[in-house]
Short mmCIF file of C-alpha atoms in Angstrom, two decimals:
data_model
loop_
_atom_site.label_atom_id
_atom_site.label_comp_id
_atom_site.label_asym_id
_atom_site.label_seq_id
_atom_site.Cartn_x
_atom_site.Cartn_y
_atom_site.Cartn_z
CA MET D 1 -26.44 28.09 21.41
CA SER D 2 -22.72 27.80 21.79
CA THR D 3 -20.63 29.75 19.34
CA GLY D 4 -17.37 28.12 20.40
CA LEU D 5 -15.94 24.65 19.89
CA VAL D 6 -18.22 21.87 21.11
CA ILE D 7 -16.93 18.36 21.79
CA TYR D 8 -19.45 15.52 22.01
CA GLY D 9 -17.72 12.77 23.93
CA ASP D 10 -18.11 9.88 26.34
CA SER D 11 -15.69 10.12 29.26
CA ILE D 12 -15.21 6.34 29.38
CA SER D 13 -13.95 6.35 25.77
CA GLY D 14 -10.23 6.70 25.07
CA ASN D 15 -11.07 7.90 21.57
CA CYS D 16 -12.98 10.80 23.11
CA LEU D 17 -10.34 11.56 25.72
CA LYS D 18 -7.75 11.97 22.94
CA VAL D 19 -9.70 15.03 21.79
CA LYS D 20 -10.02 16.44 25.31
CA TRP D 21 -6.29 15.98 26.00
CA VAL D 22 -5.25 17.74 22.79
CA ALA D 23 -7.70 20.61 23.34
CA ASP D 24 -6.51 20.99 26.94
CA HIS D 25 -2.84 20.76 25.91
CA LEU D 26 -3.36 23.52 23.34
CA GLY D 27 -5.32 25.66 25.81
CA LEU D 28 -8.43 25.71 23.61
CA SER D 29 -11.70 26.65 25.20
CA TYR D 30 -14.56 24.28 24.44
CA GLU D 31 -17.82 22.94 25.74
CA TRP D 32 -17.80 19.20 26.52
CA ARG D 33 -21.17 17.54 25.96
CA GLU D 34 -21.16 14.21 27.71
CA THR D 35 -22.73 11.66 25.35
CA SER D 36 -23.14 8.15 26.69
CA VAL D 37 -22.69 5.27 24.26
CA LEU D 38 -24.08 2.77 26.79
CA ASN D 39 -27.23 4.85 27.30
CA GLY D 40 -27.89 5.04 23.55
CA GLU D 41 -27.15 8.74 23.30
CA THR D 42 -25.17 8.23 20.07
CA ARG D 43 -28.23 6.61 18.42
CA THR D 44 -30.83 9.32 18.88
CA PRO D 45 -32.21 11.09 15.77
CA GLU D 46 -30.60 14.32 16.98
CA PHE D 47 -27.18 12.73 17.31
CA LEU D 48 -27.45 10.85 14.01
CA ALA D 49 -28.26 14.16 12.30
CA LEU D 50 -24.90 15.36 13.62
CA ASN D 51 -22.95 12.19 12.81
CA PRO D 52 -24.76 9.60 10.66
CA ASP D 53 -22.10 7.08 11.74
CA GLY D 54 -23.49 7.19 15.30
CA ARG D 55 -20.14 7.49 17.03
CA VAL D 56 -18.33 9.79 19.39
CA PRO D 57 -16.18 11.84 19.43
CA VAL D 58 -17.66 14.49 17.19
CA VAL D 59 -16.76 18.15 17.23
CA VAL D 60 -18.87 21.07 16.08
CA LEU D 61 -16.75 24.03 15.08
CA PRO D 62 -17.69 27.67 15.53
CA GLY D 63 -20.00 28.24 12.57
CA GLY D 64 -21.50 24.77 12.79
CA ARG D 65 -19.29 22.54 10.68
CA VAL D 66 -19.00 18.97 11.99
CA LEU D 67 -15.99 16.68 12.12
CA ALA D 68 -15.83 13.03 13.21
CA GLU D 69 -13.13 10.36 13.73
CA SER D 70 -10.91 10.89 16.74
CA ASN D 71 -7.62 10.93 14.87
CA ALA D 72 -8.91 13.31 12.20
CA ILE D 73 -10.12 15.63 14.96
CA ILE D 74 -6.81 15.68 16.85
CA LEU D 75 -4.98 16.32 13.57
CA PHE D 76 -7.33 19.21 12.81
CA LEU D 77 -6.88 20.73 16.27
CA GLY D 78 -3.20 19.97 16.80
CA GLY D 79 -1.75 19.47 13.32
CA ASN D 80 0.16 22.75 13.45
CA SER D 81 1.23 22.43 17.08
CA GLU D 82 4.45 21.05 18.54
CA LEU D 83 2.65 17.68 18.72
CA ALA D 84 2.96 17.35 14.93
CA PRO D 85 6.37 17.25 13.22
CA LYS D 86 6.97 19.72 10.40
CA ASP D 87 9.44 17.43 8.60
CA PRO D 88 7.45 15.55 5.92
CA PHE D 89 8.93 12.13 6.68
CA GLN D 90 8.58 12.51 10.46
CA ARG D 91 5.01 13.64 9.91
CA ALA D 92 4.40 10.61 7.69
CA LYS D 93 5.67 8.31 10.47
CA MET D 94 3.22 9.97 12.86
CA MET D 95 0.46 9.30 10.31
CA GLN D 96 1.63 5.67 9.95
CA TRP D 97 1.15 5.12 13.67
CA LEU D 98 -2.20 6.97 13.74
CA PHE D 99 -3.59 4.65 11.07
CA TRP D 100 -1.99 1.63 12.72
CA GLU D 101 -3.67 2.57 16.01
CA GLN D 102 -7.14 2.50 14.47
CA TYR D 103 -6.57 -0.67 12.44
CA SER D 104 -4.30 -2.88 14.53
CA HIS D 105 -4.57 -1.68 18.15
CA GLU D 106 -7.94 -0.14 19.03
CA PRO D 107 -10.08 -2.96 17.55
CA TYR D 108 -8.47 -5.43 19.96
CA ILE D 109 -7.33 -3.55 23.06
CA ALA D 110 -10.16 -1.04 23.33
CA VAL D 111 -12.82 -3.49 22.19
CA ARG D 112 -11.75 -6.14 24.71
CA ARG D 113 -11.86 -3.55 27.51
CA PHE D 114 -15.34 -2.44 26.41
CA HIS D 115 -16.67 -6.01 26.40
CA LEU D 116 -15.17 -6.91 29.78
CA ARG D 117 -15.64 -3.71 31.70
CA TYR D 118 -18.77 -2.14 30.22
CA LEU D 119 -20.77 -4.95 28.62
CA GLY D 120 -20.15 -7.32 31.55
CA LYS D 121 -18.83 -10.20 29.47
CA THR D 122 -16.39 -12.78 30.81
CA GLU D 123 -13.06 -13.64 29.20
CA ASP D 124 -14.46 -17.00 28.08
CA GLU D 125 -17.17 -15.30 26.05
CA LEU D 126 -14.71 -13.26 23.99
CA ASP D 127 -13.19 -14.06 20.62
CA PRO D 128 -9.65 -15.34 21.38
CA LYS D 129 -8.26 -13.24 18.55
CA LEU D 130 -8.83 -10.12 20.68
CA ILE D 131 -6.15 -11.12 23.18
CA GLU D 132 -3.83 -12.53 20.51
CA ARG D 133 -3.94 -9.50 18.26
CA GLY D 134 -3.89 -7.09 21.18
CA ASN D 135 -0.70 -8.68 22.43
CA LYS D 136 0.72 -8.59 18.91
CA ALA D 137 0.04 -4.83 18.89
CA LEU D 138 1.70 -4.38 22.29
CA ALA D 139 4.73 -6.37 21.12
CA LEU D 140 5.09 -4.19 18.04
CA MET D 141 4.96 -1.07 20.23
CA GLU D 142 7.53 -2.62 22.60
CA ASN D 143 9.82 -3.21 19.61
CA GLN D 144 9.49 0.41 18.43
CA LEU D 145 9.76 1.90 21.92
CA GLY D 146 13.01 0.01 22.43
CA GLN D 147 14.37 2.14 19.57
CA SER D 148 12.84 5.58 20.16
CA ARG D 149 11.59 7.49 23.21
CA PHE D 150 8.19 8.09 21.66
CA ILE D 151 6.35 6.03 19.07
CA ALA D 152 7.23 8.11 16.00
CA GLY D 153 10.60 9.45 17.15
CA ASP D 154 12.21 11.11 20.12
CA LEU D 155 9.53 13.74 20.67
CA PRO D 156 5.87 13.23 21.59
CA THR D 157 3.36 13.53 18.75
CA LEU D 158 -0.33 13.06 18.18
CA ALA D 159 0.44 9.38 17.55
CA ASP D 160 1.46 9.05 21.20
CA VAL D 161 -1.79 10.74 22.24
CA ALA D 162 -3.78 8.28 20.13
CA LEU D 163 -1.90 5.20 21.29
CA VAL D 164 -1.71 6.03 24.97
CA ALA D 165 -5.50 6.41 25.22
CA TYR D 166 -6.17 2.68 25.39
CA THR D 167 -2.68 1.33 26.07
CA ARG D 168 -2.75 2.91 29.56
CA LEU D 169 -6.06 1.13 30.18
CA ALA D 170 -5.04 -2.19 28.62
CA HIS D 171 -5.23 -3.94 32.04
CA GLU D 172 -8.96 -3.17 32.04
CA GLY D 173 -9.14 -5.31 28.90
CA GLY D 174 -7.34 -8.18 30.61
CA PHE D 175 -3.93 -7.45 29.10
CA ASP D 176 -0.85 -7.89 31.28
CA LEU D 177 1.54 -5.05 30.54
CA THR D 178 4.29 -6.44 32.77
CA PRO D 179 6.39 -7.91 29.93
CA TYR D 180 6.24 -4.67 27.99
CA ARG D 181 8.80 -2.64 29.89
CA ALA D 182 9.40 -0.05 27.19
CA VAL D 183 5.65 0.44 26.81
CA ILE D 184 5.28 1.07 30.56
CA ARG D 185 8.13 3.62 30.47
CA TRP D 186 6.49 5.32 27.48
CA ILE D 187 3.03 5.47 29.11
CA LYS D 188 4.54 7.42 32.02
CA LEU D 189 6.50 9.70 29.69
CA THR D 190 3.45 10.38 27.54
CA GLU D 191 1.12 10.96 30.49
CA GLY D 192 3.70 13.42 31.79
CA ALA D 193 4.07 15.18 28.44
CA LEU D 194 0.30 15.56 28.13
CA GLY D 195 -0.35 16.34 31.77
CA ILE D 196 -2.67 13.34 32.19
CA ASP D 197 -3.06 11.95 35.69
CA ALA D 198 -1.18 8.69 36.02
CA VAL D 199 -4.17 7.01 37.61
CA ILE D 200 -3.06 3.43 37.16
CA ASP D 201 0.47 3.52 38.51
CA ALA D 202 -0.39 1.04 41.23
CA VAL D 203 -1.70 -1.40 38.67
CA ARG D 204 1.30 -1.13 36.43
CA GLU D 205 4.05 -1.41 39.00
CA MET Q 1 20.20 -1.72 -5.46
CA SER Q 2 17.51 0.71 -6.43
CA THR Q 3 18.08 4.31 -5.54
CA GLY Q 4 14.54 5.38 -6.41
CA LEU Q 5 11.18 4.79 -4.77
CA VAL Q 6 10.41 1.11 -4.16
CA ILE Q 7 6.87 -0.10 -3.49
CA TYR Q 8 6.42 -3.55 -1.93
CA GLY Q 9 2.89 -4.57 -2.78
CA ASP Q 10 0.56 -7.44 -3.56
CA SER Q 11 -1.46 -6.84 -6.72
CA ILE Q 12 -4.54 -8.54 -5.27
CA SER Q 13 -4.63 -6.05 -2.37
CA GLY Q 14 -6.67 -2.87 -2.69
CA ASN Q 15 -4.53 -1.32 0.03
CA CYS Q 16 -1.47 -1.83 -2.19
CA LEU Q 17 -3.21 -0.66 -5.36
CA LYS Q 18 -4.02 2.65 -3.62
CA VAL Q 19 -0.29 3.37 -3.54
CA LYS Q 20 0.22 2.36 -7.17
CA TRP Q 21 -2.69 4.52 -8.35
CA VAL Q 22 -1.44 7.61 -6.52
CA ALA Q 23 2.13 7.11 -7.73
CA ASP Q 24 0.88 6.63 -11.30
CA HIS Q 25 -1.47 9.62 -11.05
CA LEU Q 26 1.42 11.81 -9.90
CA GLY Q 27 3.72 10.45 -12.60
CA LEU Q 28 6.25 9.18 -10.05
CA SER Q 29 8.76 6.61 -11.17
CA TYR Q 30 9.07 3.61 -8.90
CA GLU Q 31 9.97 -0.03 -8.77
CA TRP Q 32 7.08 -2.34 -7.84
CA ARG Q 33 8.21 -5.42 -5.93
CA GLU Q 34 5.42 -7.95 -6.02
CA THR Q 35 5.07 -9.43 -2.52
CA SER Q 36 2.50 -12.19 -2.08
CA VAL Q 37 0.63 -12.35 1.21
CA LEU Q 38 -0.80 -15.77 0.37
CA ASN Q 39 2.67 -17.17 -0.34
CA GLY Q 40 4.02 -15.93 2.99
CA GLU Q 41 6.28 -13.32 1.45
CA THR Q 42 5.28 -10.75 4.11
CA ARG Q 43 6.44 -13.11 6.87
CA THR Q 44 10.02 -13.75 5.82
CA PRO Q 45 12.84 -12.48 8.06
CA GLU Q 46 13.89 -10.11 5.26
CA PHE Q 47 10.42 -8.61 4.97
CA LEU Q 48 9.93 -8.36 8.75
CA ALA Q 49 13.21 -6.46 8.97
CA LEU Q 50 11.62 -3.94 6.61
CA ASN Q 51 8.20 -3.87 8.30
CA PRO Q 52 7.95 -5.62 11.68
CA ASP Q 53 4.15 -5.52 11.28
CA GLY Q 54 4.41 -8.01 8.40
CA ARG Q 55 2.07 -6.15 6.06
CA VAL Q 56 2.06 -4.64 2.61
CA PRO Q 57 2.11 -1.99 1.25
CA VAL Q 58 5.48 -0.70 2.38
CA VAL Q 59 7.54 1.88 0.55
CA VAL Q 60 11.28 2.41 0.72
CA LEU Q 61 12.26 5.95 -0.13
CA PRO Q 62 15.43 7.01 -1.91
CA GLY Q 63 17.97 6.92 0.91
CA GLY Q 64 16.38 3.88 2.55
CA ARG Q 65 13.73 5.24 4.90
CA VAL Q 66 10.70 2.98 5.25
CA LEU Q 67 7.02 3.89 5.51
CA ALA Q 68 4.05 1.58 6.12
CA GLU Q 69 0.23 1.89 6.26
CA SER Q 70 -1.47 2.48 2.93
CA ASN Q 71 -3.21 5.72 3.86
CA ALA Q 72 -0.07 7.20 5.45
CA ILE Q 73 1.83 6.36 2.26
CA ILE Q 74 -0.68 7.97 -0.10
CA LEU Q 75 -0.75 11.07 2.12
CA PHE Q 76 3.04 11.23 2.02
CA LEU Q 77 3.15 10.86 -1.77
CA GLY Q 78 0.07 12.90 -2.66
CA GLY Q 79 -0.55 15.19 0.31
CA ASN Q 80 0.58 18.26 -1.62
CA SER Q 81 -1.10 17.30 -4.89
CA GLU Q 82 -4.52 18.27 -6.22
CA LEU Q 83 -5.82 15.10 -4.56
CA ALA Q 84 -5.47 16.78 -1.14
CA PRO Q 85 -7.44 19.96 -0.30
CA LYS Q 86 -5.46 22.94 0.97
CA ASP Q 87 -8.35 24.30 3.04
CA PRO Q 88 -7.88 23.02 6.61
CA PHE Q 89 -11.47 21.92 7.13
CA GLN Q 90 -11.76 20.25 3.73
CA ARG Q 91 -8.49 18.50 4.45
CA ALA Q 92 -9.84 17.39 7.83
CA LYS Q 93 -12.92 15.90 6.14
CA MET Q 94 -10.58 13.96 3.82
CA MET Q 95 -8.75 12.71 6.92
CA GLN Q 96 -12.06 11.77 8.58
CA TRP Q 97 -12.92 9.50 5.65
CA LEU Q 98 -9.40 8.05 5.47
CA PHE Q 99 -9.63 6.96 9.11
CA TRP Q 100 -13.22 5.78 8.64
CA GLU Q 101 -12.09 3.64 5.70
CA GLN Q 102 -9.56 1.76 7.79
CA TYR Q 103 -11.83 1.37 10.83
CA SER Q 104 -15.35 0.93 9.48
CA HIS Q 105 -15.06 -0.20 5.85
CA GLU Q 106 -11.90 -2.21 5.09
CA PRO Q 107 -12.24 -4.64 8.07
CA TYR Q 108 -15.60 -5.81 6.69
CA ILE Q 109 -15.62 -5.33 2.91
CA ALA Q 110 -11.97 -6.17 2.19
CA VAL Q 111 -11.80 -8.91 4.81
CA ARG Q 112 -14.94 -10.65 3.52
CA ARG Q 113 -13.55 -10.56 -0.03
CA PHE Q 114 -10.25 -12.02 1.16
CA HIS Q 115 -11.95 -14.89 2.99
CA LEU Q 116 -14.30 -15.75 0.11
CA ARG Q 117 -12.06 -15.19 -2.87
CA TYR Q 118 -8.56 -16.00 -1.60
CA LEU Q 119 -8.98 -18.26 1.43
CA GLY Q 120 -11.70 -20.34 -0.25
CA LYS Q 121 -14.22 -20.01 2.56
CA THR Q 122 -17.97 -20.20 1.98
CA GLU Q 123 -20.45 -17.52 3.10
CA ASP Q 124 -21.75 -19.86 5.83
CA GLU Q 125 -18.32 -20.03 7.43
CA LEU Q 126 -18.03 -16.27 7.84
CA ASP Q 127 -18.90 -14.12 10.84
CA PRO Q 128 -22.31 -12.55 10.00
CA LYS Q 129 -21.11 -9.21 11.29
CA LEU Q 130 -18.91 -8.89 8.18
CA ILE Q 131 -21.90 -8.54 5.85
CA GLU Q 132 -23.91 -6.46 8.34
CA ARG Q 133 -21.16 -3.95 9.02
CA GLY Q 134 -20.03 -3.90 5.39
CA ASN Q 135 -23.56 -2.96 4.34
CA LYS Q 136 -23.69 -0.36 7.09
CA ALA Q 137 -20.52 1.16 5.62
CA LEU Q 138 -21.96 1.13 2.09
CA ALA Q 139 -25.17 2.77 3.35
CA LEU Q 140 -23.17 5.53 5.04
CA MET Q 141 -21.28 6.14 1.79
CA GLU Q 142 -24.56 6.17 -0.13
CA ASN Q 143 -25.87 8.82 2.27
CA GLN Q 144 -22.80 11.01 1.80
CA LEU Q 145 -22.59 10.49 -1.97
CA GLY Q 146 -26.20 11.63 -2.28
CA GLN Q 147 -24.95 14.98 -0.97
CA SER Q 148 -21.57 15.44 -2.66
CA ARG Q 149 -20.00 14.23 -5.91
CA PHE Q 150 -17.02 12.74 -4.10
CA ILE Q 151 -16.78 11.44 -0.56
CA ALA Q 152 -15.21 14.51 1.05
CA GLY Q 153 -16.69 17.18 -1.22
CA ASP Q 154 -17.15 17.95 -4.89
CA LEU Q 155 -13.59 17.16 -5.97
CA PRO Q 156 -11.75 13.83 -5.80
CA THR Q 157 -9.31 13.41 -2.92
CA LEU Q 158 -7.10 10.71 -1.45
CA ALA Q 159 -10.15 9.59 0.54
CA ASP Q 160 -11.82 8.55 -2.72
CA VAL Q 161 -8.67 6.65 -3.70
CA ALA Q 162 -8.73 4.81 -0.37
CA LEU Q 163 -12.44 4.02 -0.42
CA VAL Q 164 -12.72 3.01 -4.07
CA ALA Q 165 -10.01 0.37 -3.65
CA TYR Q 166 -12.32 -2.19 -2.06
CA THR Q 167 -15.74 -0.67 -2.79
CA ARG Q 168 -15.26 -1.38 -6.52
CA LEU Q 169 -14.51 -5.01 -5.60
CA ALA Q 170 -17.27 -5.36 -3.01
CA HIS Q 171 -19.12 -7.91 -5.19
CA GLU Q 172 -16.11 -10.21 -4.76
CA GLY Q 173 -16.91 -10.11 -1.04
CA GLY Q 174 -20.53 -11.07 -1.67
CA PHE Q 175 -21.93 -7.55 -1.37
CA ASP Q 176 -24.69 -6.52 -3.74
CA LEU Q 177 -24.04 -2.93 -4.81
CA THR Q 178 -27.32 -2.65 -6.74
CA PRO Q 179 -29.19 -0.68 -4.02
CA TYR Q 180 -26.32 1.80 -3.71
CA ARG Q 181 -26.92 3.91 -6.80
CA ALA Q 182 -24.88 6.89 -5.68
CA VAL Q 183 -21.98 4.59 -4.77
CA ILE Q 184 -22.05 3.03 -8.25
CA ARG Q 185 -22.04 6.49 -9.87
CA TRP Q 186 -19.13 7.51 -7.65
CA ILE Q 187 -17.10 4.37 -8.43
CA LYS Q 188 -17.24 5.24 -12.13
CA LEU Q 189 -16.39 8.88 -11.51
CA THR Q 190 -13.46 7.95 -9.27
CA GLU Q 191 -12.12 5.30 -11.62
CA GLY Q 192 -12.29 7.91 -14.37
CA ALA Q 193 -10.58 10.57 -12.28
CA LEU Q 194 -7.77 8.16 -11.39
CA GLY Q 195 -7.51 6.51 -14.80
CA ILE Q 196 -8.25 3.06 -13.37
CA ASP Q 197 -9.74 0.51 -15.75
CA ALA Q 198 -13.42 0.00 -15.02
CA VAL Q 199 -13.00 -3.75 -15.07
CA ILE Q 200 -16.22 -4.65 -13.34
CA ASP Q 201 -18.77 -2.63 -15.30
CA ALA Q 202 -20.55 -5.75 -16.41
CA VAL Q 203 -20.96 -6.91 -12.85
CA ARG Q 204 -22.27 -3.62 -11.59
CA GLU Q 205 -24.82 -2.89 -14.32
#
């Protein structure tokens, strides 16, 4: 039995990596329990007892309380850190982008990557709205990142953590980042700020 | 020129009504600017200058700063009120449900209602995953509301505001709430707590 923080996550999932990056950035100690979505490990009775929604990431806190939803978890872990503005309006802008990420970005960019790379589908089999709305999301980020260094202002926040998770892997979902110059600049800046390996430089250049 | 809080919203949108309910509950004074999605009023150059994402609700604060995303707005307005727990873990559970609402509930229950009621589509024309995933969301709420009076604990929070917005109108999206007894009880409790008219009692009974 662990008495520390436990993170249930799938390493191929950007939503799960958000939690790992924030925990690592804050120097938290934790146990990572690899939980494969593709192998059905989020659908077992044991896992569903932990999270009835059948999704990762999930964290179990010391004492046993359980929290789900990637962005709620990173806010819980990092909401008082330098990755979260103290100013109420700046904090609200961070929240705006965190909700936008889950509603207008992840359902297209992450989902398209999952279908192509992990479910073995071809582009022809996919709903065309995935590429359209994913590109709309990238264009909106390009517009914002032409005005500020990071997505919610000039300093990195949890909203950058959330958005970089799948934006940096957008090429795996068949998105061409080339036209989004400000987005590419921001990916590098954010990877640097978080200490994430820039594994896809060759792809992006 | 207004110098107070301005809310751009469409009265048929649950996402917009969330903002109105919280502002009313807190006794804030504001100007409501009715902005029709169906009439293209969120796609005009003037509106896109306000919110490049082309969505309502949007609020303009005294001084001119702009905030989008319904759940970010209600957190900004009500995050220090009695609708937001002070305890960090209770607050995190509220956040969990706020993110879950936008990712796992609204895209099915609100979207199906919009297609059927406002775009004039028939049930046969709709993606079957809308009813499947909407019912999955309602079942998850039923499970939670069998364990706690409100969605994130025994007191109403902003997560109840967010979730009641479209759950109370689920029948307009072709969902039958009858099997979800705890959800029906909670809708009434939440409407009462927020002072929202229980307009659909006859439908639900």
